[in-house]
Coordinates of N, CA, C and O in Angstrom, one line a residue:
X12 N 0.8 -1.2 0.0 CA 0.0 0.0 0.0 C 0.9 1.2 0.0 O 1.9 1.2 0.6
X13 N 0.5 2.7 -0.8 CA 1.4 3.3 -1.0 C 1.1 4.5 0.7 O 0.3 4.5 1.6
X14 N 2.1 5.1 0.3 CA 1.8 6.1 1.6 C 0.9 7.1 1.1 O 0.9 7.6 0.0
X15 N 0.3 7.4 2.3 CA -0.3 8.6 2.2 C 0.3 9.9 1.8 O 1.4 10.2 2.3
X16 N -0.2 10.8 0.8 CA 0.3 12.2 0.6 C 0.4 12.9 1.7 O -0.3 12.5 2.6
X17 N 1.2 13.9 1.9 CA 1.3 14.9 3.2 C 0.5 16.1 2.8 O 0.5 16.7 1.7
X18 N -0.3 16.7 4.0 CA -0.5 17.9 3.6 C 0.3 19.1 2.9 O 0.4 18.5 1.8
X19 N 0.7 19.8 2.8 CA 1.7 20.9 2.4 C 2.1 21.4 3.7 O 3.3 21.7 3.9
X20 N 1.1 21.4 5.1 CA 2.0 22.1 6.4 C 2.9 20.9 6.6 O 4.2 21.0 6.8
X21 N 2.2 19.5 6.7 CA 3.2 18.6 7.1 C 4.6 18.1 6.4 O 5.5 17.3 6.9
X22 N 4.4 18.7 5.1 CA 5.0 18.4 4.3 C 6.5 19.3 4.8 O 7.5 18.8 5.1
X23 N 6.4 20.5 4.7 CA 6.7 22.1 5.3 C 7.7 21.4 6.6 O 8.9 21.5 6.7
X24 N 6.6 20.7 7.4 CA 7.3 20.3 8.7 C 8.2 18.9 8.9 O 8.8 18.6 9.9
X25 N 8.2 18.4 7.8 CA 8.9 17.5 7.8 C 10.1 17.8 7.4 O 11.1 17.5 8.1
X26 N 10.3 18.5 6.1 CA 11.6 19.6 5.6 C 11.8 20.3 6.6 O 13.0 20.7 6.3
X27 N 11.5 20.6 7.5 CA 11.9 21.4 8.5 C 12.5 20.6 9.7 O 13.7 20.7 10.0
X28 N 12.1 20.1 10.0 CA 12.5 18.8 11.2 C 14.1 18.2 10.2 O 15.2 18.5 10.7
X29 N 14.0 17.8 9.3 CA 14.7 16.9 8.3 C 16.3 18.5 8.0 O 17.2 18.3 8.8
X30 N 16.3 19.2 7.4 CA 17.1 20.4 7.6 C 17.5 20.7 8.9 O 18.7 20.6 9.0
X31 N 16.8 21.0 10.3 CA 17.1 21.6 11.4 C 18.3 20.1 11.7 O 19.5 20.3 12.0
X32 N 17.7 18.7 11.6 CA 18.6 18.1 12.7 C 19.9 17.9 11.8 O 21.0 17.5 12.4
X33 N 20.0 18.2 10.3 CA 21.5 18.6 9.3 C 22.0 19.1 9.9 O 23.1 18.7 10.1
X34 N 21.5 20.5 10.4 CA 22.0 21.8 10.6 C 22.6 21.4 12.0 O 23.6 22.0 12.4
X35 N 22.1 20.4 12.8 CA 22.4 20.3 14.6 C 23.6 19.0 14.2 O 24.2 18.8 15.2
X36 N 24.1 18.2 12.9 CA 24.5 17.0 12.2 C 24.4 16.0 13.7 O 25.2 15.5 14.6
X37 N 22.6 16.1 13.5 CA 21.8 15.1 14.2 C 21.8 13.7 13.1 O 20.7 13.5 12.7
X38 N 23.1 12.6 12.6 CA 22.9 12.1 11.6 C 22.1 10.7 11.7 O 22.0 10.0 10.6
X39 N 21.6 10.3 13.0 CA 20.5 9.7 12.7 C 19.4 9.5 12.8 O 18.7 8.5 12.9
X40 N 19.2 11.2 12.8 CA 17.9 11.4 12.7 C 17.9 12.1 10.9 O 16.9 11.9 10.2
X41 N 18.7 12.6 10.7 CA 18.5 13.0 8.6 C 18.3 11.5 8.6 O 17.2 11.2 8.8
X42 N 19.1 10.7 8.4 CA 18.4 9.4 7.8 C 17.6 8.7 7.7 O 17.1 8.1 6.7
X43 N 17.0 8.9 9.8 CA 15.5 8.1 9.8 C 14.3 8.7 8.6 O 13.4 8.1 8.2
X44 N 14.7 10.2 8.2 CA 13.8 10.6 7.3 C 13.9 10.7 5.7 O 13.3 11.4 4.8
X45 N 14.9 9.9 5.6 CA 15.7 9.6 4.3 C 14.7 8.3 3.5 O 14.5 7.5 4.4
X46 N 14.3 8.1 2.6 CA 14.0 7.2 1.6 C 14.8 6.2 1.5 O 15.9 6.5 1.7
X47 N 14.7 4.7 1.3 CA 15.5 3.9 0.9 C 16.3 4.2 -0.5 O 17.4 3.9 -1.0
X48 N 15.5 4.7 -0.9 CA 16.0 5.0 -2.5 C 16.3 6.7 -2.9 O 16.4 7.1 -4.1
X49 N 16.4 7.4 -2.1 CA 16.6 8.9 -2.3 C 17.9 8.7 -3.4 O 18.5 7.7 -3.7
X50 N 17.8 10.2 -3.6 CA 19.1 11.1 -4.9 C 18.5 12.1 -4.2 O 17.4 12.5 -3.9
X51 N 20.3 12.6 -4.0 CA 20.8 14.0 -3.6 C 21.5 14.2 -4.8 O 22.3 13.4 -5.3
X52 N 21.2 15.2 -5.4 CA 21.7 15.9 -5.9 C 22.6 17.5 -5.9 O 21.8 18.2 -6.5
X53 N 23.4 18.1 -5.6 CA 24.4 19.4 -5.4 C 25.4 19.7 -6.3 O 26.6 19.4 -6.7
X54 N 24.2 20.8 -6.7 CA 24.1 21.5 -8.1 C 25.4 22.4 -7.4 O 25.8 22.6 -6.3
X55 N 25.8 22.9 -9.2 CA 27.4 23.5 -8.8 C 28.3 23.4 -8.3 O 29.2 23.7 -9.0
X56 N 28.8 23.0 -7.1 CA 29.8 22.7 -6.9 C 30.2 21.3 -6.5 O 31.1 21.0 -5.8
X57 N 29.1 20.2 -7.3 CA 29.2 19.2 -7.2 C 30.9 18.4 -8.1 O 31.5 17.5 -7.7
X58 N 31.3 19.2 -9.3 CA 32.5 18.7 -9.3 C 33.6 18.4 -8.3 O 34.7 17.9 -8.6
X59 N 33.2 18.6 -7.1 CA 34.1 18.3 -6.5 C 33.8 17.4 -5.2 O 34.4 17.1 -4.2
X60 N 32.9 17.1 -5.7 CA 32.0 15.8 -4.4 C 32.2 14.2 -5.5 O 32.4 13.9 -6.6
X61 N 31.8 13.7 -4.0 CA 31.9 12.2 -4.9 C 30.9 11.8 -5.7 O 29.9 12.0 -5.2
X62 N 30.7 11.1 -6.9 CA 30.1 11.0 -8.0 C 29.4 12.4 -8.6 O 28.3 12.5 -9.1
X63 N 30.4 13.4 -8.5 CA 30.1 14.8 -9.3 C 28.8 15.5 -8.8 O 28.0 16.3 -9.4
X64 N 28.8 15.1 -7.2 CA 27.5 15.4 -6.4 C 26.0 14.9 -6.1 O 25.1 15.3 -5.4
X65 N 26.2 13.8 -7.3 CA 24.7 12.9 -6.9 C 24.7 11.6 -6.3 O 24.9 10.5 -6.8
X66 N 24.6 11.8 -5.4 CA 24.3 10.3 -4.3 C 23.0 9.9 -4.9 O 22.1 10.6 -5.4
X67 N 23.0 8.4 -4.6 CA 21.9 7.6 -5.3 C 21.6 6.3 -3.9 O 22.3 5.4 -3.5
X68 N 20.6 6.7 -3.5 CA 20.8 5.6 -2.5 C 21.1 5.6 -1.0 O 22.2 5.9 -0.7
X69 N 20.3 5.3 0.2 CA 20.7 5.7 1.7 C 22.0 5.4 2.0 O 22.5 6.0 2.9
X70 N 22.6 4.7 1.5 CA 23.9 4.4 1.5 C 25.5 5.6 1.9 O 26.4 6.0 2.7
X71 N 24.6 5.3 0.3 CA 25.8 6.6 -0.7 C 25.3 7.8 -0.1 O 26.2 8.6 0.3
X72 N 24.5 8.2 0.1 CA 24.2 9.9 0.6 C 24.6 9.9 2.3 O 25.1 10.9 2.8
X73 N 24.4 8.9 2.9 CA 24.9 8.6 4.6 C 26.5 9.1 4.0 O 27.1 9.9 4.6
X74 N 26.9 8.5 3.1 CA 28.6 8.4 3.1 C 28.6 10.1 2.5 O 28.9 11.0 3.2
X75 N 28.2 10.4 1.4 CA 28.6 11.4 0.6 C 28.0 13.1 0.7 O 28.4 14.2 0.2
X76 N 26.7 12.7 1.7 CA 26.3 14.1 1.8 C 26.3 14.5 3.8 O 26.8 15.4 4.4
X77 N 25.7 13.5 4.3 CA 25.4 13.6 5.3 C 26.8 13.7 6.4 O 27.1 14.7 7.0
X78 N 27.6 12.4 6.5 CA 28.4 12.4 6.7 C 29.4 13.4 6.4 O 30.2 13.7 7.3
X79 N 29.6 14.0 5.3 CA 30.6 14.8 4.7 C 30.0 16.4 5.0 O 30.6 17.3 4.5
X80 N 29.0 16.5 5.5 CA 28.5 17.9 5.6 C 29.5 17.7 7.6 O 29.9 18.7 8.1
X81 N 29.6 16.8 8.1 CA 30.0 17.3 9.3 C 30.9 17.0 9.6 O 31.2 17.1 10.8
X82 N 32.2 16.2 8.2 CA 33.4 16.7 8.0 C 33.6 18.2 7.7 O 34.4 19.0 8.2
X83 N 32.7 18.6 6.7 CA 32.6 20.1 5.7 C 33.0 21.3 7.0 O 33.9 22.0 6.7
X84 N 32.4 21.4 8.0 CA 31.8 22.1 9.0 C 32.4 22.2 10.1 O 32.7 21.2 10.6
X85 N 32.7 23.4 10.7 CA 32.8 22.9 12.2 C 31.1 23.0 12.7 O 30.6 24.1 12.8
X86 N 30.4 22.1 13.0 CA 29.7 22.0 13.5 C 29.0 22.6 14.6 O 27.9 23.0 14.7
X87 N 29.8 22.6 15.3 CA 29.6 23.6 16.8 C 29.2 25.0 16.4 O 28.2 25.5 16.9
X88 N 30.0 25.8 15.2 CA 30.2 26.6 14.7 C 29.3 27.2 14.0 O 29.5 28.3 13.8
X89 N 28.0 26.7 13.3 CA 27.0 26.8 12.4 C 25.6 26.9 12.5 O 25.1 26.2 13.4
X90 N 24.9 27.5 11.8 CA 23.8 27.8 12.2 C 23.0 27.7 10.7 O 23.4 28.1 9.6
X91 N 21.5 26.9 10.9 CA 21.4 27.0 9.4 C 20.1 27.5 10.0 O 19.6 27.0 11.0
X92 N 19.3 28.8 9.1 CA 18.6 29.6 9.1 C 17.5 29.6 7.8 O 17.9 30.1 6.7
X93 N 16.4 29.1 8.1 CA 15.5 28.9 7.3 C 14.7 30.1 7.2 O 14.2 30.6 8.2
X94 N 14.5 30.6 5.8 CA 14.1 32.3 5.2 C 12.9 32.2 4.4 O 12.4 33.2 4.0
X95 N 12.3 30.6 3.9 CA 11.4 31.0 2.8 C 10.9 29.1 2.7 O 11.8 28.3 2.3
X96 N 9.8 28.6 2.9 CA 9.7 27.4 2.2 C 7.9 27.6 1.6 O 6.9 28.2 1.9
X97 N 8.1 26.8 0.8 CA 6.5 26.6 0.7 C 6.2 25.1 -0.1 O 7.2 24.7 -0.7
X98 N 5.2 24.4 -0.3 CA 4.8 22.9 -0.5 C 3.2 22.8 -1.2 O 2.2 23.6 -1.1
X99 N 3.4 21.9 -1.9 CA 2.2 21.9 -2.2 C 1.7 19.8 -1.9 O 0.8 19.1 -2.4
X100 N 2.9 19.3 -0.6 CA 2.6 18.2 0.1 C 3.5 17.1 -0.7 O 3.8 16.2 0.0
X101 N 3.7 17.2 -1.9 CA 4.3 15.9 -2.3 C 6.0 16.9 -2.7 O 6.9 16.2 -3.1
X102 N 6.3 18.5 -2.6 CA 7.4 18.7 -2.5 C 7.5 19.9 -2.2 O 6.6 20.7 -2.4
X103 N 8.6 20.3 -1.7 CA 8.6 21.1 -0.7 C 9.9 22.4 -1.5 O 10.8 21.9 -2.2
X104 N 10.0 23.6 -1.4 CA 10.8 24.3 -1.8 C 11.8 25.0 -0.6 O 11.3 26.1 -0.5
X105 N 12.5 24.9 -0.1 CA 13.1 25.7 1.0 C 14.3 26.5 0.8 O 15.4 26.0 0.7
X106 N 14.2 27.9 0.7 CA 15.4 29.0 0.9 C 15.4 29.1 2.5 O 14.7 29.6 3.3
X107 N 17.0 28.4 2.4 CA 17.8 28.8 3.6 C 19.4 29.7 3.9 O 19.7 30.4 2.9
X108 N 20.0 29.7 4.5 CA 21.5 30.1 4.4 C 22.0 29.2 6.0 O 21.5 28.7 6.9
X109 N 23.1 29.3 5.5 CA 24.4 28.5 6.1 C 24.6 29.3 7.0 O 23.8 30.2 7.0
X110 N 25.6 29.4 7.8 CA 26.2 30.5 8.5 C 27.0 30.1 9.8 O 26.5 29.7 10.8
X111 N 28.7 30.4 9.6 CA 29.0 29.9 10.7 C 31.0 29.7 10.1 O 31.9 30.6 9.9
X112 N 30.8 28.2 10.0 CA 32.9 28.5 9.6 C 33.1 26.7 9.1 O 32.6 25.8 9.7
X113 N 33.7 26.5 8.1 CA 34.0 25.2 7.6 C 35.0 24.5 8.5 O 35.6 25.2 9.4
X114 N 35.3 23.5 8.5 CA 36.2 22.4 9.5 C 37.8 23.0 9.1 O 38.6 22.2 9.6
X115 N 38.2 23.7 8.7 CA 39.3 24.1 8.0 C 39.9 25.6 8.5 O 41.0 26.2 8.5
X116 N 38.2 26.1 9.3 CA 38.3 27.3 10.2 C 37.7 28.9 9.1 O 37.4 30.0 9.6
X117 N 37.8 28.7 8.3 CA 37.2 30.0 7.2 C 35.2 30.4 7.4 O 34.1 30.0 7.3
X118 N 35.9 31.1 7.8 CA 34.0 31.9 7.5 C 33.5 31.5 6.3 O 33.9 31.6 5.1
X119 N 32.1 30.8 6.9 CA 31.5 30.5 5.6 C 30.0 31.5 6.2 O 29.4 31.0 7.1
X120 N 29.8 32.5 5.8 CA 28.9 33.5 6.0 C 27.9 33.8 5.2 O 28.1 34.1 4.0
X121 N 26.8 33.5 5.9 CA 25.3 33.7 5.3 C 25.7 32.9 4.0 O 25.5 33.8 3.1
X122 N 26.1 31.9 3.3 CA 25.6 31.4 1.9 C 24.5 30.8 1.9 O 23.8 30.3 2.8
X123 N 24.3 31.0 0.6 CA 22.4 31.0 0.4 C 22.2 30.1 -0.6 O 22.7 30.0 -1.7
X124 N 21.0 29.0 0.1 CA 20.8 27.6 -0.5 C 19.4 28.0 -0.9 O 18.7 28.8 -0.3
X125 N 19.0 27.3 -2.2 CA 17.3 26.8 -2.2 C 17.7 25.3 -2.7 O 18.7 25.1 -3.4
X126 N 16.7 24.2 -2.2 CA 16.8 23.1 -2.4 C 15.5 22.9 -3.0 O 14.7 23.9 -2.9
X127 N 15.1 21.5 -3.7 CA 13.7 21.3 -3.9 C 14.1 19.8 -3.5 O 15.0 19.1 -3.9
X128 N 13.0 19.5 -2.4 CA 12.7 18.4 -1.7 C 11.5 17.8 -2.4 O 10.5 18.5 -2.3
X129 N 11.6 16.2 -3.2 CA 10.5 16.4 -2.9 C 10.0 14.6 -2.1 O 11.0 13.8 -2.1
X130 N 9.0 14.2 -1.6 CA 8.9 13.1 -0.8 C 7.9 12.3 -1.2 O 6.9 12.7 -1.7
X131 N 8.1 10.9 -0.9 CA 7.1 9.9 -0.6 C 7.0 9.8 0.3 O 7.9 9.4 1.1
X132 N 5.2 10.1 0.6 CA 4.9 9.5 1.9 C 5.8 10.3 3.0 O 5.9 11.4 2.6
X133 N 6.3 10.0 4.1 CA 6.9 10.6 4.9 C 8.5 10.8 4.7 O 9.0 11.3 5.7
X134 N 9.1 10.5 4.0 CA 10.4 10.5 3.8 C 10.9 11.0 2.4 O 10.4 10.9 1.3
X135 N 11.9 11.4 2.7 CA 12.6 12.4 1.9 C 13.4 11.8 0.6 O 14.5 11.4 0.6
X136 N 12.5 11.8 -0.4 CA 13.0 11.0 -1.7 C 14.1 11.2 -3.0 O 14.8 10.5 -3.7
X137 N 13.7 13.0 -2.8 CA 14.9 13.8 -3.9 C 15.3 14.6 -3.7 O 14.5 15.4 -3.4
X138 N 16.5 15.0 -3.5 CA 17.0 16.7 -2.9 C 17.9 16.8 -4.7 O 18.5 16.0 -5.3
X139 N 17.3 18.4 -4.9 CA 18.3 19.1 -5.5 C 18.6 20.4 -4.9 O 17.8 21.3 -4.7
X140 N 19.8 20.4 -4.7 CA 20.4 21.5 -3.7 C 21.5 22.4 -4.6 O 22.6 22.0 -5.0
X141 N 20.6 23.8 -4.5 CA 21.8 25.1 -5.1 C 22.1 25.6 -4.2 O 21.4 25.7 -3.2
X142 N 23.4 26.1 -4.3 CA 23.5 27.5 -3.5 C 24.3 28.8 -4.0 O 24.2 28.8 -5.3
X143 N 24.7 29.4 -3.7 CA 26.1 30.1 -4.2 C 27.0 29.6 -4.2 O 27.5 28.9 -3.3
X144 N 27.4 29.9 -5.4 CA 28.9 29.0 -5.7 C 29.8 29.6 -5.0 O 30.5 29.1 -4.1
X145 N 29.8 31.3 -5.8 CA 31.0 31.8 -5.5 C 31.5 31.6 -3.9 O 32.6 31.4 -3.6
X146 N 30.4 31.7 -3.1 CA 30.7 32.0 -1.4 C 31.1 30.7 -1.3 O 32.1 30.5 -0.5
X147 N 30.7 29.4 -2.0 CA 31.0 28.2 -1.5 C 32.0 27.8 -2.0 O 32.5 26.7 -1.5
X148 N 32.7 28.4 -2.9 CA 34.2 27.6 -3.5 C 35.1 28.2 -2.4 O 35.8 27.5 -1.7
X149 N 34.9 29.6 -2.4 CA 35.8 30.2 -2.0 C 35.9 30.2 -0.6 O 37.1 30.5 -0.3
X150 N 34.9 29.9 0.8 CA 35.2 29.4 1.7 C 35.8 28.3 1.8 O 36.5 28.1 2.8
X151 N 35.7 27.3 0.9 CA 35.8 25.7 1.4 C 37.3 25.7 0.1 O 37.5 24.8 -0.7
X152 N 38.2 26.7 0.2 CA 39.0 26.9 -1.2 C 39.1 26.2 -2.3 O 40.1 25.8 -2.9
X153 N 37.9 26.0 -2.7 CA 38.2 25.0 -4.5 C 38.4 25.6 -5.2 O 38.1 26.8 -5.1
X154 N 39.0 25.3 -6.1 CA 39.7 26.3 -7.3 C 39.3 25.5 -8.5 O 39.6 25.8 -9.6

C-alpha cells in the first residue's frame, strides 16, 4: 500500500524537522527521514564531491552528503537559518543560508541555499540542492 500524501503544512514540517537536525549533524535522525532509495543531488559545486554530487541511494548519501557535511563544517560553529519554504505536500521548496565557519576554520557567512525536496509519503526522496557557488568555493578553497 502506497503512503499517504502529506498535507503541504506537514510536508513544510517534515523539511523542516529533516534540515534543522542537518544543521544540529543530528545524523541519525537525517536518515531516519531519508528514503531507501533517495538522490541527492548538489548543483554547482558538485565537481568536486563524490560522483560529481549525486548520491543515489541511503547508503551513498549517509557516506557522501550527510556524513561529509559534518566533516565540511565545524559544527559547533554553524547555524542553518531557514528564510522562505512553501509545498504543495508531495514537495517542498526551501530558501535557507548556512552560517557559521568550515572544518578548516574559514567563514562561511550567510551562503544562500534553495533546495527542492520532494517526498514519498513521509520521507525524503529527492534533494536538489543550489547554493552560491562563488561564497561556497571560496570558503571551502576550491579552485
Amino acid at each position: 500500500m502506497a503512503d499517504q500524501q502529506l498535507s503541504p503544512q506537514q510536508a513544510v514540517n517534515l523539511v523542516r524537522e529533516w534540515w534543522t537536525a542537518l544543521g544540529n549533524n543530528q545524523q541519525d535522525k537525517v536518515l531516519e527521514l531519508l528514503h531507501e532509495d533517495i538522490i541527492w543531488e548538489v548543483k554547482f559545486v558538485g565537481k568536486w564531491l563524490p560522483s560529481e554530487g549525486v548520491s543515489r541511494g541511503k547508503q551513498a548519501v549517509a557516506k557522501n552528503c550527510i556524513e561529509m557535511f559534518g566533516l565540511m563544517y565545524d559544527t559547533d560553529r554553524l547555524s542553518v537559518e531557514i528564510t522562505n519554504m512553501i509545498s504543495d505536500g508531495r514537495s517542498v521548496v526551501i530558501e535557507f543560508f548556512i552560517d557559521g565557519y568550515t572544518a578548516s576554520g574559514a567563514a562561511y557567512e550567510k551562503v544562500e541555499y534553495v533546495s527542492i525536496v520532494e517526498l514519498e509519503g513521509s520521507k525524503v526522496k529527492h534533494v536538489r540542492e543550489y547554493m552560491d557557488a562563488l561564497k561556497a568555493t571560496s570558503a571551502h578553497q576550491l579552485t
